[in-house]
Coordinates of C-alpha atoms in Angstrom, one line a residue:
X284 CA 247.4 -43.2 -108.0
X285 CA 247.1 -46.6 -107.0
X286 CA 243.4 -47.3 -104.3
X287 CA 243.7 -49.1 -101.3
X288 CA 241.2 -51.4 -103.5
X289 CA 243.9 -52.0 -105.8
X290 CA 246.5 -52.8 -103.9
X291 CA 245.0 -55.1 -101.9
X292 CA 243.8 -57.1 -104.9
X293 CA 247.5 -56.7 -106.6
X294 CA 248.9 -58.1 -103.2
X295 CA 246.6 -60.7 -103.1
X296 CA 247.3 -61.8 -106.2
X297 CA 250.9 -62.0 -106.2
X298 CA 251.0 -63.8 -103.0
X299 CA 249.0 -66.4 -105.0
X300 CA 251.4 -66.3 -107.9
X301 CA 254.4 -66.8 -105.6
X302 CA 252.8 -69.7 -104.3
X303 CA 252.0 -71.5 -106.9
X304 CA 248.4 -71.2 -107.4
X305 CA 248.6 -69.7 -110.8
X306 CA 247.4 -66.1 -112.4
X307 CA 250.9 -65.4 -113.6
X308 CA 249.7 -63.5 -116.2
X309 CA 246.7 -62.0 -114.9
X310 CA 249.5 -60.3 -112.4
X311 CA 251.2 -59.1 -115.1
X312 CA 248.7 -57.1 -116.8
X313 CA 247.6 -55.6 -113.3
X314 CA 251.0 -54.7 -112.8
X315 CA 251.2 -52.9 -116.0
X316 CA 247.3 -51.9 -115.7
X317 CA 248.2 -49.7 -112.6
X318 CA 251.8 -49.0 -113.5
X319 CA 253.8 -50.0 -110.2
X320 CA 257.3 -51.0 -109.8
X321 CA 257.8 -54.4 -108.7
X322 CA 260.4 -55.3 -111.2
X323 CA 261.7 -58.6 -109.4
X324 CA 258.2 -60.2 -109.6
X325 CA 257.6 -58.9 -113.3
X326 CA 260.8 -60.5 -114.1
X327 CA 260.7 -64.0 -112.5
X328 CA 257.1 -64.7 -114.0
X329 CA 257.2 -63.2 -117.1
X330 CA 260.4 -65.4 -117.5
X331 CA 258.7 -68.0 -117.0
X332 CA 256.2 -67.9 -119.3
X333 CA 258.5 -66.7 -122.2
X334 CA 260.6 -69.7 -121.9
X335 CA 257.2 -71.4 -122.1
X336 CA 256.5 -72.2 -125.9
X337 CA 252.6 -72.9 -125.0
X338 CA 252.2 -70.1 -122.7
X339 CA 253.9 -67.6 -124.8
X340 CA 252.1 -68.7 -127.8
X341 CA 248.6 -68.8 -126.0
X342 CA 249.2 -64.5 -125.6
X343 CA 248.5 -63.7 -129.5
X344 CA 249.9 -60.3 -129.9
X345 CA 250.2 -59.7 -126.3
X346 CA 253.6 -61.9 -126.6
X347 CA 255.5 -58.9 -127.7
X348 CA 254.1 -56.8 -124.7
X349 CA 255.6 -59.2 -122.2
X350 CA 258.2 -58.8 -124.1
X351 CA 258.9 -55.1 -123.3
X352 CA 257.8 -55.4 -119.8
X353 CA 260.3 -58.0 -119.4
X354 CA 262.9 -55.8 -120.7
X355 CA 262.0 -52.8 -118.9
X356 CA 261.9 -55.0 -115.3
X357 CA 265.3 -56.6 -116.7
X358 CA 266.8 -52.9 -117.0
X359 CA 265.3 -52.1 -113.4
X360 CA 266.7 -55.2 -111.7
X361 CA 270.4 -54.3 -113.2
X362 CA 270.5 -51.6 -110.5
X363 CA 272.3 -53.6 -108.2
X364 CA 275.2 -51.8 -106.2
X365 CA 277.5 -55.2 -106.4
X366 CA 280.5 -52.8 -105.9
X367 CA 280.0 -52.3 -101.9
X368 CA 279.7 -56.2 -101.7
X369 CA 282.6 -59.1 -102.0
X370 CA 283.1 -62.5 -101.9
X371 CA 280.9 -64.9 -103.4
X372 CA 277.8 -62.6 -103.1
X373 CA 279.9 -60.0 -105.4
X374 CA 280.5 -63.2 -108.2
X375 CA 276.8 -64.5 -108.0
X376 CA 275.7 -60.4 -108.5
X377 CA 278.0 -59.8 -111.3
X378 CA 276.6 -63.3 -112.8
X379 CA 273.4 -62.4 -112.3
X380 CA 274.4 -58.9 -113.7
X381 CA 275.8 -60.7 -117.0
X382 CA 272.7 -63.0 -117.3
X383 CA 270.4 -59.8 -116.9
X384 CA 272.1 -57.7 -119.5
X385 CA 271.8 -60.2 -122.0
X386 CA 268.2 -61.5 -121.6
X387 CA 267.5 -57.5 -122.3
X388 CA 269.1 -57.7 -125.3
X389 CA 267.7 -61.1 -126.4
X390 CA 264.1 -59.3 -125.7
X391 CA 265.3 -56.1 -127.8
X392 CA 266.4 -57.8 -130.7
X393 CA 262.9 -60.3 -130.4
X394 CA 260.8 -57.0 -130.6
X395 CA 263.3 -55.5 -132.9
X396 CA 263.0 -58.5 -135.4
X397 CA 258.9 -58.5 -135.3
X398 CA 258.8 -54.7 -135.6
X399 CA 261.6 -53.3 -137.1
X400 CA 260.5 -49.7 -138.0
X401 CA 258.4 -49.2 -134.7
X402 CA 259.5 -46.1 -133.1
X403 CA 258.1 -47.5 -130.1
X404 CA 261.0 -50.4 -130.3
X405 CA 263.5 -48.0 -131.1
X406 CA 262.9 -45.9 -127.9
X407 CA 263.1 -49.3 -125.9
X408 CA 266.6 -49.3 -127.7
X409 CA 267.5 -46.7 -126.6
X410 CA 266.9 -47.4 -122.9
X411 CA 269.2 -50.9 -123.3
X412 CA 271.9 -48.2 -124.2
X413 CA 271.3 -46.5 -121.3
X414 CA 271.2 -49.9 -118.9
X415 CA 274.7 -50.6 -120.2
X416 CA 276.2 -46.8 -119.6
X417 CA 276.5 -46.4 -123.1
X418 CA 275.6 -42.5 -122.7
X419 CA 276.8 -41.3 -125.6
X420 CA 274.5 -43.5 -127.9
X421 CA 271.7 -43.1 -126.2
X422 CA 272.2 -39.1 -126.5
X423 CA 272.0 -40.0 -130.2
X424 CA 269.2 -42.2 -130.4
X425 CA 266.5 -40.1 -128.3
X426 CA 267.1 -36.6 -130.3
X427 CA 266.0 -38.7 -133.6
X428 CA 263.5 -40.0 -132.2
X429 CA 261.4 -36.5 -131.4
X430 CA 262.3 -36.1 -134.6
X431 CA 259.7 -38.1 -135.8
X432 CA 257.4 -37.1 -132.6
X433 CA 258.1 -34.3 -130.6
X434 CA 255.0 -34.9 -128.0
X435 CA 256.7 -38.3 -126.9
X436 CA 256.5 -37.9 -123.0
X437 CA 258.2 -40.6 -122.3
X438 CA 261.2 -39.6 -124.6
X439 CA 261.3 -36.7 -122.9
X440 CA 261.7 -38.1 -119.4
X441 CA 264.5 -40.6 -120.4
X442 CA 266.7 -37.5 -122.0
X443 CA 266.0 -35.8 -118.1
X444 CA 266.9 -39.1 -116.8
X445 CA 269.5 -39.4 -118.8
X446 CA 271.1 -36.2 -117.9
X447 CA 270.3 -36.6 -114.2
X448 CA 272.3 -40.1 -114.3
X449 CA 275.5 -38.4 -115.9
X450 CA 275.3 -36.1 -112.5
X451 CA 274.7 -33.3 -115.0
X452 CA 271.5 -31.3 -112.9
X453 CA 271.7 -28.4 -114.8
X454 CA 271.5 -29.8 -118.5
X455 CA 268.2 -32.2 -116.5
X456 CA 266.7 -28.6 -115.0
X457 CA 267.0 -27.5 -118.6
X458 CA 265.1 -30.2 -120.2
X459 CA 262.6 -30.2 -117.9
X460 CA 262.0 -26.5 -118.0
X461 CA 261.1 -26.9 -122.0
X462 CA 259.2 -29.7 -121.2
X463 CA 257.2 -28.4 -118.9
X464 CA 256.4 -25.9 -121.5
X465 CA 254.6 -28.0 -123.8
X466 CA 253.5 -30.1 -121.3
X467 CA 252.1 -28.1 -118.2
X468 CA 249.8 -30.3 -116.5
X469 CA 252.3 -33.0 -115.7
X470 CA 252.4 -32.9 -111.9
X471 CA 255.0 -35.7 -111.8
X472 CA 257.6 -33.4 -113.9
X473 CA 256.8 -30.2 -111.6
X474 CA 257.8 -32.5 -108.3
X475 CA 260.7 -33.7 -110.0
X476 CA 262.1 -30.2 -110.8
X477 CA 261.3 -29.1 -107.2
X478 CA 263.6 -31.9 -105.7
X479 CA 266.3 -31.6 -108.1
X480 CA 266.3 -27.8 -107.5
X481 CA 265.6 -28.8 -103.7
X482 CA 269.3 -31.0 -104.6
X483 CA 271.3 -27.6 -105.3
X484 CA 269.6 -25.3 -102.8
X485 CA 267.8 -23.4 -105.1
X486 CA 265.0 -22.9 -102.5
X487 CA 263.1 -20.1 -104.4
X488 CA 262.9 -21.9 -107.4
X489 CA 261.7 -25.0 -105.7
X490 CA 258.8 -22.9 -104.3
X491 CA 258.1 -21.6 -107.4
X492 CA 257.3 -25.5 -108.7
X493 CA 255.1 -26.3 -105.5
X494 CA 253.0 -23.4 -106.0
X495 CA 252.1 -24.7 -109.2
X496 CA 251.7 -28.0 -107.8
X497 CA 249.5 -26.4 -104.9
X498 CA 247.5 -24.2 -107.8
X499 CA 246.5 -27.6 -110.3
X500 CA 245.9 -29.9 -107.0
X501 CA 245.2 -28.1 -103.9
X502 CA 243.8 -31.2 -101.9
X503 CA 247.5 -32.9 -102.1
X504 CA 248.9 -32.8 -98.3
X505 CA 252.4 -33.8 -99.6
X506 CA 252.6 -30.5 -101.8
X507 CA 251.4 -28.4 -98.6
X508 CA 253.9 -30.0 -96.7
X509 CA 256.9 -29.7 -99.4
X510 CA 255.9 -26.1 -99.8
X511 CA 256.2 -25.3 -96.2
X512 CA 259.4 -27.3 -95.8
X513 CA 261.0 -25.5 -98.3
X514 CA 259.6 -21.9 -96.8
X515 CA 261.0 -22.6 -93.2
X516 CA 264.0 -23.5 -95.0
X517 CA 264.4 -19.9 -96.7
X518 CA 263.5 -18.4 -93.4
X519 CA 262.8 -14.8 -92.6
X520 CA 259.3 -13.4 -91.2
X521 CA 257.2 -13.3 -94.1
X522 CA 258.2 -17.3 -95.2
X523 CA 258.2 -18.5 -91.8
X524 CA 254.5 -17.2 -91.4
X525 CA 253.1 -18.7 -94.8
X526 CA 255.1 -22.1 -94.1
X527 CA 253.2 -22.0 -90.4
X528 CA 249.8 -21.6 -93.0
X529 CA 251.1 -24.3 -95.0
X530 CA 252.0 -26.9 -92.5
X531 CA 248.5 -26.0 -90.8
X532 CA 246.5 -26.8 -94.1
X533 CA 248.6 -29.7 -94.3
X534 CA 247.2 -31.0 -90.8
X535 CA 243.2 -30.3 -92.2
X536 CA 243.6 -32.1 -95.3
X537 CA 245.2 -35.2 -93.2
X538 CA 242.7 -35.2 -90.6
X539 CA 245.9 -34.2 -87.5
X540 CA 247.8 -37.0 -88.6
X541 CA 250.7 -35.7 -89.8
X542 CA 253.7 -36.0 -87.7
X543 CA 255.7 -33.6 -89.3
X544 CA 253.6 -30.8 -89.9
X545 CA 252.8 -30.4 -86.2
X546 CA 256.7 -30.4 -85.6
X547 CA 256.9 -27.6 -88.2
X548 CA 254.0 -25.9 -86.6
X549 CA 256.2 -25.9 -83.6
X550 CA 259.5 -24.9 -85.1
X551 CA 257.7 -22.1 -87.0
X552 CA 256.5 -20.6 -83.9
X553 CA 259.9 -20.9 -82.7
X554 CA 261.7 -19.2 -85.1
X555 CA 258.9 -16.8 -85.5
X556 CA 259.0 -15.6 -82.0
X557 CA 263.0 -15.6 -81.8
X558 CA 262.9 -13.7 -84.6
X559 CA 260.2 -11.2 -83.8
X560 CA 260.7 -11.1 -80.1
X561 CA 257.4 -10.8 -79.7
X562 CA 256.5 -7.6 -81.4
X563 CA 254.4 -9.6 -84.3
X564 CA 250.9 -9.0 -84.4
X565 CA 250.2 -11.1 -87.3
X566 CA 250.8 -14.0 -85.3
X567 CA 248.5 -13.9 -82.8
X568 CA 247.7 -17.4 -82.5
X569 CA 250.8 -18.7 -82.6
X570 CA 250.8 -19.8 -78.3
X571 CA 247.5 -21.6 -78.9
X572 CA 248.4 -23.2 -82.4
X573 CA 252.1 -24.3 -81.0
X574 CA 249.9 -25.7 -77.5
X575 CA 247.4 -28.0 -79.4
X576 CA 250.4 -28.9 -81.8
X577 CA 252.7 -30.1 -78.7
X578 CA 249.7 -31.9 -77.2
X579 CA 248.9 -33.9 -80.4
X580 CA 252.2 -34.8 -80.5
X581 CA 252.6 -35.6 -77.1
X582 CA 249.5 -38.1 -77.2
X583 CA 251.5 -39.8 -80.7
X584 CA 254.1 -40.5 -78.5
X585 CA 252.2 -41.6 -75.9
X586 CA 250.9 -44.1 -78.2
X587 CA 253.7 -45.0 -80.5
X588 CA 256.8 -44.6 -78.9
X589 CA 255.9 -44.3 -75.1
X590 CA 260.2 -45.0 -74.6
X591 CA 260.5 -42.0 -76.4
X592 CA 258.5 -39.6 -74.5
X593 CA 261.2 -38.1 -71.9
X594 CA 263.3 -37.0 -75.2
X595 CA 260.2 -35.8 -77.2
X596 CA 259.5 -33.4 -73.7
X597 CA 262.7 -32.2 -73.0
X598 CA 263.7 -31.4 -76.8
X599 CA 260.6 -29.2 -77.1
X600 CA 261.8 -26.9 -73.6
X601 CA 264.3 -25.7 -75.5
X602 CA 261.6 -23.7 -77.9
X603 CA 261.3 -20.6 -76.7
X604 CA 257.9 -19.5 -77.7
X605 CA 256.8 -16.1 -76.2
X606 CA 253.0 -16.6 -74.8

């Protein structure tokens, strides 16, 4: 995760990039050093010094680094939804488009040439197949490469990614399933199971993969909040009480300064009193926990969105919580 340190410093430097001040390269490496996605900016400068014979040469080895980072921000920026637009936009897109594709491939075969039995190249191979919707290929390709090595994470993620780009969510819950069996502590592949199953409204199974999340890094609000969201979202008694637990520990571990956790600590009392009709005894505390929530969010309003108040005020009448 990337500190408030950090970013400043990447910011920072980029703005002087942009600007012409220089440190083209020294943005580059902090890009790749803390592993964020700001594939315009990787591919304009790292352009620029590729096309440079004095600056590329004055890398050493690095050369064929830039390289692959240019080819992985060249695969990024070819995400470009130029069907929805028309005119002269949709021609300078599709150009752009054309230009993109084949500076990846220029960039492959480079990397290709200087390492041609580096498994490392191959994978990036691979991925070009997949930038150009050539599915079927890359289905090949990343199969023979766990061949060779079977603990290749990233490998592993591209077949998911793969799948999940095909529209075929089963065949991705599959592969990530047997991933996750070799490689359990990956907290990125857990959240990306939950919100795929989240995708087909497999609620239960989506818990499941927050619990775990919740188990291996209990001070994450986000996983807190997910959890709860998906419990209120099974509903019954029993969920709609742990999600209220849930969305409370998500409020402690932000300091009260999550928005939507007080709104579910409101809707859970809701629910939980509709549902009850006031015969619950394990919820107590729900008329005092649902009054400091409504006042919290009251004042946020007051604050941020005063216009909004009146809305806010009378939405929240229509709870019925029993006192």
């Amino acid at each position: 995760m990337v500190t408030k340190t950090e970013e400043t410093q990447l910011n920072r430097l980029e703005n002087q990039v942009d600007n012409g001040g220089g440190g083209a390269w020294e943005y580059l490496c902090m890009v790749r050093k803390l592993k964020v996605r700001r594939s315009v900016k990787v591919l304009k400068h790292g352009l620029l010094i590729l096309n440079d014979s004095k600056k590329r040469s004055s890398l050493g080895p690095e050369e064929w680094t830039l390289y692959e980072q240019v080819a992985v921000a060249a695969m990024d920026c070819q995400s470009l939804e130029v069907a929805k637009l028309g005119g002269m936009r949709f021609f300078v897109l599709k150009l752009m488009q054309y230009v993109i594709c084949n500076l990846l491939q220029d960039c492959a075969n480079a990397l290709q040439k200087k390492f041609p039995e580096s498994k490392r190249v191959g994978r990036l191979e691979a991925m070009v197949l997949e930038a150009k919707g050539s599915w079927g290929e890359a289905e090949k390709a990343y199969p023979s490469l766990l061949e060779d090595n079977p603990f290749d994470q990233v490998v592993h993620k591209r077949r998911v990614a793969l799948a999940k780009a095909q529209g075929n969510l089963t065949g991705a819950i599959d592969l990530l399933n047997k991933y996750l069996e070799t490689f359990m502590a990956d907290h990125d592949a857990w959240r990306e199971l939950a919100e795929i199953y989240i995708s087909l409204q497999m609620y239960k199974q989506a818990a499941f993969c927050y619990e775990e999340l919740i188990l291996s890094q209990p001070t994450v609000p986000l996983y807190h909040l997910a959890y709860a969201d998906v419990l209120y979202t099974l509903g019954g008694i029993e969920n709609l009480l742990t999600a209220k637990k849930y969305y409370s520990s998500t409020i402690d571990l932000t300091g009260g300064k999550n928005t939507r956790a007080l709104f579910g600590i409101c809707l859970c009392t809701s629910a939980i009193a509709q549902l009850s009709k006031g015969r619950n005894k394990e919820d107590k505390d729900s008329p005092d926990l649902q009054s400091l929530a409504t006042a919290a969010l009251e004042k946020e309003y007051k604050q941020r969105a005063s216009d909004k108040l009146s809305v806010f005020t009378s939405g929240f009448k229509s709870l019925k919580v029993s006192s």
